[in-house]
Short mmCIF file of N, CA and C in Angstrom, two decimals:
data_model
loop_
_atom_site.label_atom_id
_atom_site.label_comp_id
_atom_site.label_asym_id
_atom_site.label_seq_id
_atom_site.Cartn_x
_atom_site.Cartn_y
_atom_site.Cartn_z
N UNK B 143 78.25 191.77 44.02
CA UNK B 143 79.56 191.60 43.43
C UNK B 143 80.63 191.36 44.50
N UNK B 144 80.57 192.15 45.57
CA UNK B 144 81.53 192.01 46.66
C UNK B 144 81.42 190.61 47.28
N UNK B 145 80.17 190.14 47.43
CA UNK B 145 79.95 188.80 47.98
C UNK B 145 80.58 187.72 47.12
N UNK B 146 80.47 187.87 45.82
CA UNK B 146 81.06 186.88 44.91
C UNK B 146 82.59 186.90 45.01
N UNK B 147 83.15 188.08 45.13
CA UNK B 147 84.61 188.19 45.26
C UNK B 147 85.06 187.56 46.57
N UNK B 148 84.32 187.84 47.64
CA UNK B 148 84.68 187.27 48.94
C UNK B 148 84.55 185.74 48.94
N UNK B 149 83.65 185.22 48.17
CA UNK B 149 83.50 183.77 48.04
C UNK B 149 84.57 183.18 47.12
N UNK B 150 84.91 183.90 46.08
CA UNK B 150 85.87 183.40 45.09
C UNK B 150 87.28 183.30 45.64
N UNK B 151 87.67 184.22 46.52
CA UNK B 151 89.05 184.21 47.02
C UNK B 151 89.35 182.93 47.81
N UNK B 152 88.55 182.58 48.84
CA UNK B 152 88.86 181.33 49.56
C UNK B 152 88.74 180.10 48.67
N UNK B 153 87.77 180.11 47.75
CA UNK B 153 87.60 178.99 46.84
C UNK B 153 88.81 178.85 45.93
N UNK B 154 89.31 179.97 45.44
CA UNK B 154 90.51 179.94 44.59
C UNK B 154 91.73 179.48 45.35
N UNK B 155 91.88 179.97 46.58
CA UNK B 155 93.01 179.55 47.42
C UNK B 155 92.92 178.05 47.69
N UNK B 156 91.71 177.59 48.01
CA UNK B 156 91.51 176.16 48.29
C UNK B 156 91.88 175.32 47.06
N UNK B 157 91.40 175.70 45.92
CA UNK B 157 91.67 174.96 44.68
C UNK B 157 93.16 174.94 44.37
N UNK B 158 93.78 176.09 44.49
CA UNK B 158 95.21 176.20 44.19
C UNK B 158 96.04 175.36 45.17
N UNK B 159 95.75 175.49 46.45
CA UNK B 159 96.53 174.75 47.46
C UNK B 159 96.25 173.25 47.42
N UNK B 160 95.04 172.88 47.09
CA UNK B 160 94.73 171.45 46.96
C UNK B 160 95.55 170.84 45.83
N UNK B 161 95.68 171.56 44.74
CA UNK B 161 96.51 171.07 43.63
C UNK B 161 97.97 170.95 44.03
N UNK B 162 98.49 171.94 44.73
CA UNK B 162 99.89 171.88 45.20
C UNK B 162 100.08 170.76 46.20
N UNK B 163 99.11 170.57 47.08
CA UNK B 163 99.20 169.50 48.07
C UNK B 163 99.21 168.13 47.39
N UNK B 164 98.35 167.97 46.40
CA UNK B 164 98.29 166.70 45.66
C UNK B 164 99.61 166.41 44.98
N UNK B 165 100.23 167.43 44.39
CA UNK B 165 101.54 167.25 43.76
C UNK B 165 102.57 166.78 44.78
N UNK B 166 102.58 167.41 45.95
CA UNK B 166 103.54 167.03 46.99
C UNK B 166 103.24 165.62 47.50
N UNK B 167 101.96 165.29 47.68
CA UNK B 167 101.59 163.96 48.16
C UNK B 167 102.00 162.87 47.19
N UNK B 168 101.98 163.18 45.90
CA UNK B 168 102.37 162.19 44.90
C UNK B 168 103.80 161.70 45.11
N UNK B 169 104.66 162.54 45.67
CA UNK B 169 106.04 162.14 45.94
C UNK B 169 106.13 161.08 47.05
N UNK B 170 105.09 160.93 47.83
CA UNK B 170 105.04 159.87 48.84
C UNK B 170 105.09 158.51 48.16
N UNK B 171 104.42 158.42 47.01
CA UNK B 171 104.34 157.15 46.29
C UNK B 171 105.53 156.96 45.34
N UNK B 172 106.01 158.02 44.72
CA UNK B 172 107.21 157.94 43.89
C UNK B 172 107.85 159.31 43.88
N UNK B 173 109.00 159.41 44.53
CA UNK B 173 109.67 160.71 44.57
C UNK B 173 110.49 160.93 43.31
N UNK B 174 111.32 161.95 43.32
CA UNK B 174 112.09 162.31 42.12
C UNK B 174 113.06 161.23 41.68
N UNK B 175 113.44 160.34 42.60
CA UNK B 175 114.36 159.26 42.25
C UNK B 175 113.63 157.96 41.95
N UNK B 176 112.31 157.96 42.11
CA UNK B 176 111.55 156.74 41.90
C UNK B 176 111.31 155.95 43.17
N UNK B 177 111.82 156.45 44.30
CA UNK B 177 111.64 155.78 45.59
C UNK B 177 110.25 156.11 46.13
N UNK B 178 109.62 155.13 46.75
CA UNK B 178 108.31 155.32 47.35
C UNK B 178 108.39 155.12 48.85
N UNK B 179 108.03 156.16 49.60
CA UNK B 179 108.02 156.04 51.05
C UNK B 179 107.07 154.92 51.47
N UNK B 180 105.96 154.79 50.76
CA UNK B 180 105.01 153.72 51.10
C UNK B 180 105.67 152.35 51.03
N UNK B 181 106.52 152.14 50.03
CA UNK B 181 107.25 150.86 49.92
C UNK B 181 108.27 150.72 51.04
N UNK B 182 108.93 151.81 51.38
CA UNK B 182 109.92 151.78 52.46
C UNK B 182 109.28 151.42 53.79
N UNK B 183 108.10 151.96 54.04
CA UNK B 183 107.40 151.63 55.28
C UNK B 183 107.00 150.16 55.28
N UNK B 184 106.61 149.62 54.13
CA UNK B 184 106.27 148.20 54.06
C UNK B 184 107.49 147.33 54.36
N UNK B 185 108.67 147.73 53.89
CA UNK B 185 109.90 147.00 54.20
C UNK B 185 110.15 147.04 55.70
N UNK B 186 109.96 148.21 56.31
CA UNK B 186 110.14 148.34 57.76
C UNK B 186 109.13 147.48 58.51
N UNK B 187 107.89 147.43 58.04
CA UNK B 187 106.87 146.58 58.66
C UNK B 187 107.27 145.11 58.61
N UNK B 188 107.75 144.67 57.46
CA UNK B 188 108.15 143.27 57.30
C UNK B 188 109.31 142.93 58.24
N UNK B 189 110.29 143.81 58.32
CA UNK B 189 111.42 143.57 59.23
C UNK B 189 110.93 143.57 60.68
N UNK B 190 110.00 144.46 60.99
CA UNK B 190 109.43 144.49 62.34
C UNK B 190 108.68 143.22 62.67
N UNK B 191 107.92 142.70 61.72
CA UNK B 191 107.23 141.43 61.94
C UNK B 191 108.21 140.29 62.14
N UNK B 192 109.31 140.31 61.42
CA UNK B 192 110.35 139.27 61.60
C UNK B 192 111.01 139.40 62.97
N UNK B 193 111.19 140.62 63.43
CA UNK B 193 111.75 140.84 64.77
C UNK B 193 110.79 140.28 65.83
N UNK B 194 109.50 140.48 65.61
CA UNK B 194 108.49 139.92 66.52
C UNK B 194 108.58 138.39 66.53
N UNK B 195 108.72 137.79 65.36
CA UNK B 195 108.80 136.33 65.25
C UNK B 195 109.97 135.79 66.08
N UNK B 196 111.12 136.45 65.96
CA UNK B 196 112.28 136.01 66.75
C UNK B 196 112.00 136.19 68.23
N UNK B 197 111.47 137.35 68.62
CA UNK B 197 111.24 137.65 70.03
C UNK B 197 110.24 136.68 70.66
N UNK B 198 109.23 136.27 69.92
CA UNK B 198 108.21 135.36 70.47
C UNK B 198 108.81 134.03 70.91
N UNK B 199 109.92 133.65 70.32
CA UNK B 199 110.57 132.39 70.70
C UNK B 199 111.18 132.46 72.10
N UNK B 200 111.34 133.67 72.63
CA UNK B 200 112.08 133.85 73.88
C UNK B 200 111.26 134.50 74.99
N UNK B 201 109.93 134.52 74.85
CA UNK B 201 109.10 135.14 75.88
C UNK B 201 109.13 134.37 77.20
N UNK B 202 109.33 133.05 77.14
CA UNK B 202 109.43 132.28 78.38
C UNK B 202 110.72 132.63 79.11
N UNK B 203 111.79 132.80 78.38
CA UNK B 203 113.08 133.13 78.99
C UNK B 203 113.13 134.59 79.44
N UNK B 204 112.41 135.47 78.75
CA UNK B 204 112.42 136.89 79.07
C UNK B 204 111.00 137.44 78.95
N UNK B 205 110.22 137.41 80.04
CA UNK B 205 108.83 137.89 79.99
C UNK B 205 108.69 139.37 79.62
N UNK B 206 109.74 140.15 79.78
CA UNK B 206 109.69 141.57 79.41
C UNK B 206 109.45 141.76 77.91
N UNK B 207 109.74 140.73 77.14
CA UNK B 207 109.55 140.80 75.69
C UNK B 207 108.07 140.89 75.30
N UNK B 208 107.18 140.34 76.13
CA UNK B 208 105.76 140.25 75.78
C UNK B 208 105.17 141.63 75.51
N UNK B 209 105.35 142.56 76.42
CA UNK B 209 104.76 143.90 76.22
C UNK B 209 105.44 144.64 75.06
N UNK B 210 106.72 144.40 74.87
CA UNK B 210 107.44 145.03 73.76
C UNK B 210 106.98 144.47 72.41
N UNK B 211 106.70 143.18 72.39
CA UNK B 211 106.14 142.55 71.18
C UNK B 211 104.77 143.17 70.88
N UNK B 212 103.96 143.33 71.92
CA UNK B 212 102.64 143.93 71.73
C UNK B 212 102.75 145.37 71.20
N UNK B 213 103.69 146.13 71.75
CA UNK B 213 103.92 147.51 71.28
C UNK B 213 104.34 147.52 69.81
N UNK B 214 105.22 146.61 69.46
CA UNK B 214 105.71 146.53 68.09
C UNK B 214 104.58 146.14 67.15
N UNK B 215 103.82 145.15 67.53
CA UNK B 215 102.69 144.71 66.71
C UNK B 215 101.68 145.84 66.53
N UNK B 216 101.38 146.56 67.60
CA UNK B 216 100.43 147.67 67.54
C UNK B 216 100.93 148.75 66.59
N UNK B 217 102.21 149.10 66.68
CA UNK B 217 102.75 150.16 65.82
C UNK B 217 102.75 149.73 64.35
N UNK B 218 103.00 148.47 64.09
CA UNK B 218 102.95 147.97 62.70
C UNK B 218 101.53 148.06 62.17
N UNK B 219 100.56 147.66 62.99
CA UNK B 219 99.16 147.73 62.54
C UNK B 219 98.74 149.18 62.29
N UNK B 220 99.25 150.11 63.09
CA UNK B 220 98.96 151.53 62.85
C UNK B 220 99.50 151.98 61.50
N UNK B 221 100.70 151.52 61.17
CA UNK B 221 101.30 151.88 59.88
C UNK B 221 100.48 151.33 58.72
N UNK B 222 99.89 150.19 58.91
CA UNK B 222 99.17 149.53 57.84
C UNK B 222 97.78 150.10 57.60
N UNK B 223 97.31 150.98 58.45
CA UNK B 223 95.97 151.55 58.29
C UNK B 223 95.88 152.39 57.03
N UNK B 224 95.10 151.96 56.07
CA UNK B 224 95.03 152.63 54.77
C UNK B 224 94.27 153.95 54.83
N UNK B 225 93.46 154.15 55.82
CA UNK B 225 92.65 155.37 55.89
C UNK B 225 93.30 156.44 56.76
N UNK B 226 94.52 156.29 57.07
CA UNK B 226 95.21 157.26 57.92
C UNK B 226 95.69 158.45 57.09
N UNK B 227 95.74 159.58 57.76
CA UNK B 227 96.26 160.78 57.10
C UNK B 227 97.78 160.69 57.02
N UNK B 228 98.37 161.59 56.26
CA UNK B 228 99.82 161.59 56.14
C UNK B 228 100.48 161.83 57.50
N UNK B 229 99.92 162.71 58.32
CA UNK B 229 100.53 162.96 59.62
C UNK B 229 100.38 161.74 60.54
N UNK B 230 99.26 161.03 60.45
CA UNK B 230 99.09 159.82 61.26
C UNK B 230 100.05 158.72 60.80
N UNK B 231 100.23 158.59 59.48
CA UNK B 231 101.16 157.59 58.97
C UNK B 231 102.59 157.92 59.38
N UNK B 232 102.93 159.20 59.33
CA UNK B 232 104.27 159.62 59.73
C UNK B 232 104.52 159.30 61.21
N UNK B 233 103.55 159.63 62.04
CA UNK B 233 103.68 159.36 63.47
C UNK B 233 103.74 157.86 63.74
N UNK B 234 102.95 157.07 63.01
CA UNK B 234 102.96 155.61 63.18
C UNK B 234 104.32 155.04 62.78
N UNK B 235 104.91 155.56 61.72
CA UNK B 235 106.24 155.10 61.29
C UNK B 235 107.28 155.41 62.36
N UNK B 236 107.19 156.58 62.93
CA UNK B 236 108.12 156.97 64.00
C UNK B 236 107.93 156.05 65.21
N UNK B 237 106.67 155.79 65.57
CA UNK B 237 106.37 154.92 66.69
C UNK B 237 106.90 153.51 66.43
N UNK B 238 106.79 153.05 65.18
CA UNK B 238 107.29 151.72 64.84
C UNK B 238 108.81 151.67 65.05
N UNK B 239 109.51 152.71 64.67
CA UNK B 239 110.96 152.76 64.87
C UNK B 239 111.33 152.71 66.34
N UNK B 240 110.60 153.45 67.16
CA UNK B 240 110.87 153.45 68.60
C UNK B 240 110.57 152.09 69.22
N UNK B 241 109.46 151.48 68.81
CA UNK B 241 109.09 150.15 69.33
C UNK B 241 110.13 149.11 68.91
N UNK B 242 110.63 149.22 67.69
CA UNK B 242 111.65 148.28 67.20
C UNK B 242 112.93 148.43 68.01
N UNK B 243 113.33 149.66 68.29
CA UNK B 243 114.55 149.89 69.07
C UNK B 243 114.41 149.30 70.48
N UNK B 244 113.24 149.48 71.10
CA UNK B 244 113.02 148.94 72.44
C UNK B 244 113.04 147.41 72.43
N UNK B 245 112.38 146.81 71.45
CA UNK B 245 112.36 145.35 71.34
C UNK B 245 113.76 144.82 71.06
N UNK B 246 114.47 145.48 70.18
CA UNK B 246 115.85 145.09 69.85
C UNK B 246 116.74 145.14 71.10
N UNK B 247 116.62 146.23 71.86
CA UNK B 247 117.45 146.37 73.07
C UNK B 247 117.18 145.25 74.06
N UNK B 248 115.91 144.87 74.20
CA UNK B 248 115.58 143.79 75.14
C UNK B 248 116.04 142.44 74.59
N UNK B 249 115.95 142.25 73.29
CA UNK B 249 116.45 141.01 72.70
C UNK B 249 117.96 140.87 72.90
N UNK B 250 118.67 141.99 72.85
CA UNK B 250 120.13 141.95 73.05
C UNK B 250 120.48 141.51 74.47
N UNK B 251 119.57 141.70 75.41
CA UNK B 251 119.79 141.28 76.80
C UNK B 251 119.42 139.81 77.01
N UNK B 252 118.81 139.22 76.00
CA UNK B 252 118.29 137.86 76.11
C UNK B 252 119.27 136.88 75.48
N UNK B 253 119.43 135.74 76.12
CA UNK B 253 120.27 134.68 75.59
C UNK B 253 119.54 134.03 74.42
N UNK B 254 120.01 134.30 73.20
CA UNK B 254 119.40 133.75 72.00
C UNK B 254 120.18 132.53 71.52
N UNK B 255 119.52 131.67 70.79
CA UNK B 255 120.22 130.53 70.21
C UNK B 255 121.24 131.04 69.20
N UNK B 256 122.20 130.20 68.91
CA UNK B 256 123.24 130.59 67.94
C UNK B 256 122.61 130.95 66.59
N UNK B 257 121.59 130.21 66.22
CA UNK B 257 120.91 130.45 64.94
C UNK B 257 120.18 131.79 64.93
N UNK B 258 119.54 132.15 66.04
CA UNK B 258 118.74 133.37 66.10
C UNK B 258 119.56 134.62 66.46
N UNK B 259 120.75 134.44 66.98
CA UNK B 259 121.54 135.57 67.48
C UNK B 259 121.82 136.63 66.42
N UNK B 260 121.94 136.22 65.19
CA UNK B 260 122.29 137.18 64.12
C UNK B 260 121.09 138.01 63.65
N UNK B 261 119.89 137.49 63.84
CA UNK B 261 118.71 138.14 63.26
C UNK B 261 118.38 139.52 63.82
N UNK B 262 118.40 139.73 65.13
CA UNK B 262 118.05 141.07 65.62
C UNK B 262 118.93 142.17 65.02
N UNK B 263 120.23 141.93 64.93
CA UNK B 263 121.14 142.94 64.33
C UNK B 263 120.79 143.19 62.87
N UNK B 264 120.55 142.12 62.14
CA UNK B 264 120.22 142.26 60.72
C UNK B 264 118.89 142.99 60.51
N UNK B 265 117.90 142.65 61.32
CA UNK B 265 116.57 143.23 61.15
C UNK B 265 116.54 144.71 61.54
N UNK B 266 117.22 145.05 62.63
CA UNK B 266 117.24 146.46 63.02
C UNK B 266 118.06 147.27 62.02
N UNK B 267 119.11 146.67 61.48
CA UNK B 267 119.90 147.36 60.44
C UNK B 267 119.05 147.59 59.19
N UNK B 268 118.23 146.62 58.83
CA UNK B 268 117.35 146.76 57.68
C UNK B 268 116.34 147.89 57.92
N UNK B 269 115.78 147.93 59.12
CA UNK B 269 114.82 148.99 59.43
C UNK B 269 115.48 150.37 59.40
N UNK B 270 116.68 150.45 59.95
CA UNK B 270 117.39 151.73 59.97
C UNK B 270 117.82 152.16 58.56
N UNK B 271 118.24 151.20 57.76
CA UNK B 271 118.64 151.50 56.38
C UNK B 271 117.45 152.03 55.59
N UNK B 272 116.31 151.41 55.78
CA UNK B 272 115.12 151.86 55.06
C UNK B 272 114.66 153.22 55.55
N UNK B 273 114.80 153.46 56.87
CA UNK B 273 114.44 154.78 57.40
C UNK B 273 115.38 155.85 56.84
N UNK B 274 116.64 155.49 56.64
CA UNK B 274 117.58 156.43 56.03
C UNK B 274 117.14 156.81 54.63
N UNK B 275 116.66 155.83 53.86
CA UNK B 275 116.13 156.13 52.52
C UNK B 275 114.90 157.04 52.62
N UNK B 276 114.05 156.76 53.58
CA UNK B 276 112.86 157.59 53.79
C UNK B 276 113.28 159.01 54.15
N UNK B 277 114.28 159.13 55.04
CA UNK B 277 114.77 160.45 55.44
C UNK B 277 115.26 161.26 54.24
N UNK B 278 115.87 160.58 53.27
CA UNK B 278 116.45 161.27 52.11
C UNK B 278 115.46 161.43 50.95
N UNK B 279 114.25 160.94 51.10
CA UNK B 279 113.27 161.04 50.02
C UNK B 279 112.95 162.50 49.72
N UNK B 280 112.79 162.80 48.46
CA UNK B 280 112.46 164.17 48.06
C UNK B 280 111.04 164.56 48.50
N UNK B 281 110.22 163.59 48.89
CA UNK B 281 108.90 163.91 49.42
C UNK B 281 109.03 164.88 50.59
N UNK B 282 109.98 164.62 51.48
CA UNK B 282 110.13 165.44 52.67
C UNK B 282 110.40 166.90 52.31
N UNK B 283 111.23 167.13 51.32
CA UNK B 283 111.52 168.49 50.88
C UNK B 283 110.28 169.12 50.24
N UNK B 284 109.56 168.35 49.44
CA UNK B 284 108.32 168.85 48.82
C UNK B 284 107.30 169.22 49.90
N UNK B 285 107.18 168.40 50.92
CA UNK B 285 106.25 168.67 52.02
C UNK B 285 106.66 169.95 52.76
N UNK B 286 107.96 170.11 53.02
CA UNK B 286 108.44 171.33 53.70
C UNK B 286 108.17 172.57 52.85
N UNK B 287 108.39 172.47 51.54
CA UNK B 287 108.11 173.60 50.65
C UNK B 287 106.62 173.94 50.64
N UNK B 288 105.77 172.93 50.59
CA UNK B 288 104.33 173.15 50.64
C UNK B 288 103.95 173.84 51.95
N UNK B 289 104.49 173.33 53.06
CA UNK B 289 104.19 173.91 54.37
C UNK B 289 104.68 175.35 54.47
N UNK B 290 105.82 175.65 53.86
CA UNK B 290 106.33 177.02 53.86
C UNK B 290 105.37 177.94 53.10
N UNK B 291 104.80 177.46 52.04
CA UNK B 291 103.81 178.26 51.28
C UNK B 291 102.59 178.57 52.14
N UNK B 292 102.23 177.63 52.99
CA UNK B 292 101.07 177.85 53.86
C UNK B 292 101.33 178.94 54.88
N UNK B 293 102.59 179.19 55.20
CA UNK B 293 102.94 180.18 56.21
C UNK B 293 103.16 181.58 55.64
N UNK B 294 103.10 181.72 54.32
CA UNK B 294 103.32 183.02 53.68
C UNK B 294 102.00 183.75 53.47
N UNK B 295 102.08 185.07 53.54
CA UNK B 295 100.93 185.92 53.27
C UNK B 295 100.62 185.89 51.78
N UNK B 296 99.43 185.84 51.35
CA UNK B 296 98.14 185.90 52.04
C UNK B 296 97.58 184.53 52.40
N UNK B 297 98.29 183.47 52.02
CA UNK B 297 97.78 182.11 52.27
C UNK B 297 97.60 181.86 53.76
N UNK B 298 98.53 182.34 54.58
CA UNK B 298 98.43 182.10 56.02
C UNK B 298 97.15 182.68 56.61
N UNK B 299 96.65 183.76 56.03
CA UNK B 299 95.43 184.38 56.50
C UNK B 299 94.20 183.58 56.02
N UNK B 300 94.27 183.08 54.81
CA UNK B 300 93.12 182.39 54.20
C UNK B 300 93.14 180.87 54.40
N UNK B 301 94.22 180.35 54.93
CA UNK B 301 94.38 178.91 55.06
C UNK B 301 93.25 178.26 55.86
N UNK B 302 92.87 178.87 56.96
CA UNK B 302 91.80 178.32 57.79
C UNK B 302 90.48 178.27 57.06
N UNK B 303 90.19 179.31 56.30
CA UNK B 303 88.95 179.38 55.53
C UNK B 303 88.98 178.36 54.39
N UNK B 304 90.16 178.17 53.81
CA UNK B 304 90.30 177.25 52.68
C UNK B 304 90.35 175.78 53.13
N UNK B 305 90.61 175.54 54.42
CA UNK B 305 90.61 174.18 54.94
C UNK B 305 91.79 173.33 54.50
N UNK B 306 92.96 173.93 54.41
CA UNK B 306 94.17 173.21 53.98
C UNK B 306 95.10 173.02 55.18
N UNK B 307 95.51 171.79 55.42
CA UNK B 307 96.41 171.46 56.52
C UNK B 307 97.82 171.22 55.99
N UNK B 308 98.83 171.43 56.82
CA UNK B 308 100.20 171.15 56.40
C UNK B 308 100.43 169.65 56.19
N UNK B 309 101.46 169.32 55.44
CA UNK B 309 101.84 167.93 55.21
C UNK B 309 102.88 167.49 56.23
N UNK B 310 102.78 166.27 56.66
CA UNK B 310 103.77 165.70 57.57
C UNK B 310 104.99 165.26 56.78
N UNK B 311 106.14 165.32 57.43
CA UNK B 311 107.35 164.77 56.82
C UNK B 311 107.64 163.42 57.49
N UNK B 312 108.45 162.63 56.84
CA UNK B 312 108.76 161.29 57.35
C UNK B 312 110.22 161.17 57.77
N UNK B 313 110.95 162.26 57.74
CA UNK B 313 112.34 162.19 58.13
C UNK B 313 112.48 162.46 59.61
N UNK B 314 113.12 161.55 60.29
CA UNK B 314 113.41 161.71 61.71
C UNK B 314 114.61 160.86 62.04
N UNK B 315 115.19 161.14 63.16
CA UNK B 315 116.35 160.36 63.62
C UNK B 315 115.90 159.41 64.70
#
């Protein structure tokens, strides 16, 4: 009987926390306002790809752009990985923002054609605007609440046995 109780407790904690985690994860796709972080990241990826397109036109004039383009492309591909965990996706989104800022800064130092001069400002503004929406998504609050539950007794003691990991948030500056 004692063995069954000892087995039932971690199993019950696992089942309960898995359900709560799934509820919180659902807000990644559609939060309380109907916004989807996944869609926001796709918008950021598209703007990042457009920034790369502009930068590629000027690699002869500014060779420093080549490695920054590669960094940006790599971070976008990381974001697009469908098999990534929430924490990996969150980190990839953050990396994409940093790569975009570095590429943007180098483009601002480059003499661009009159036609292309407006694009870097517009594209980085689009990426920042979308990140602001991501920052305000209710998913982040749901993830923090879930993580807080993991830190409370008795869950904090049984969490390792139950195999439940905290959720990553997507809000950053």
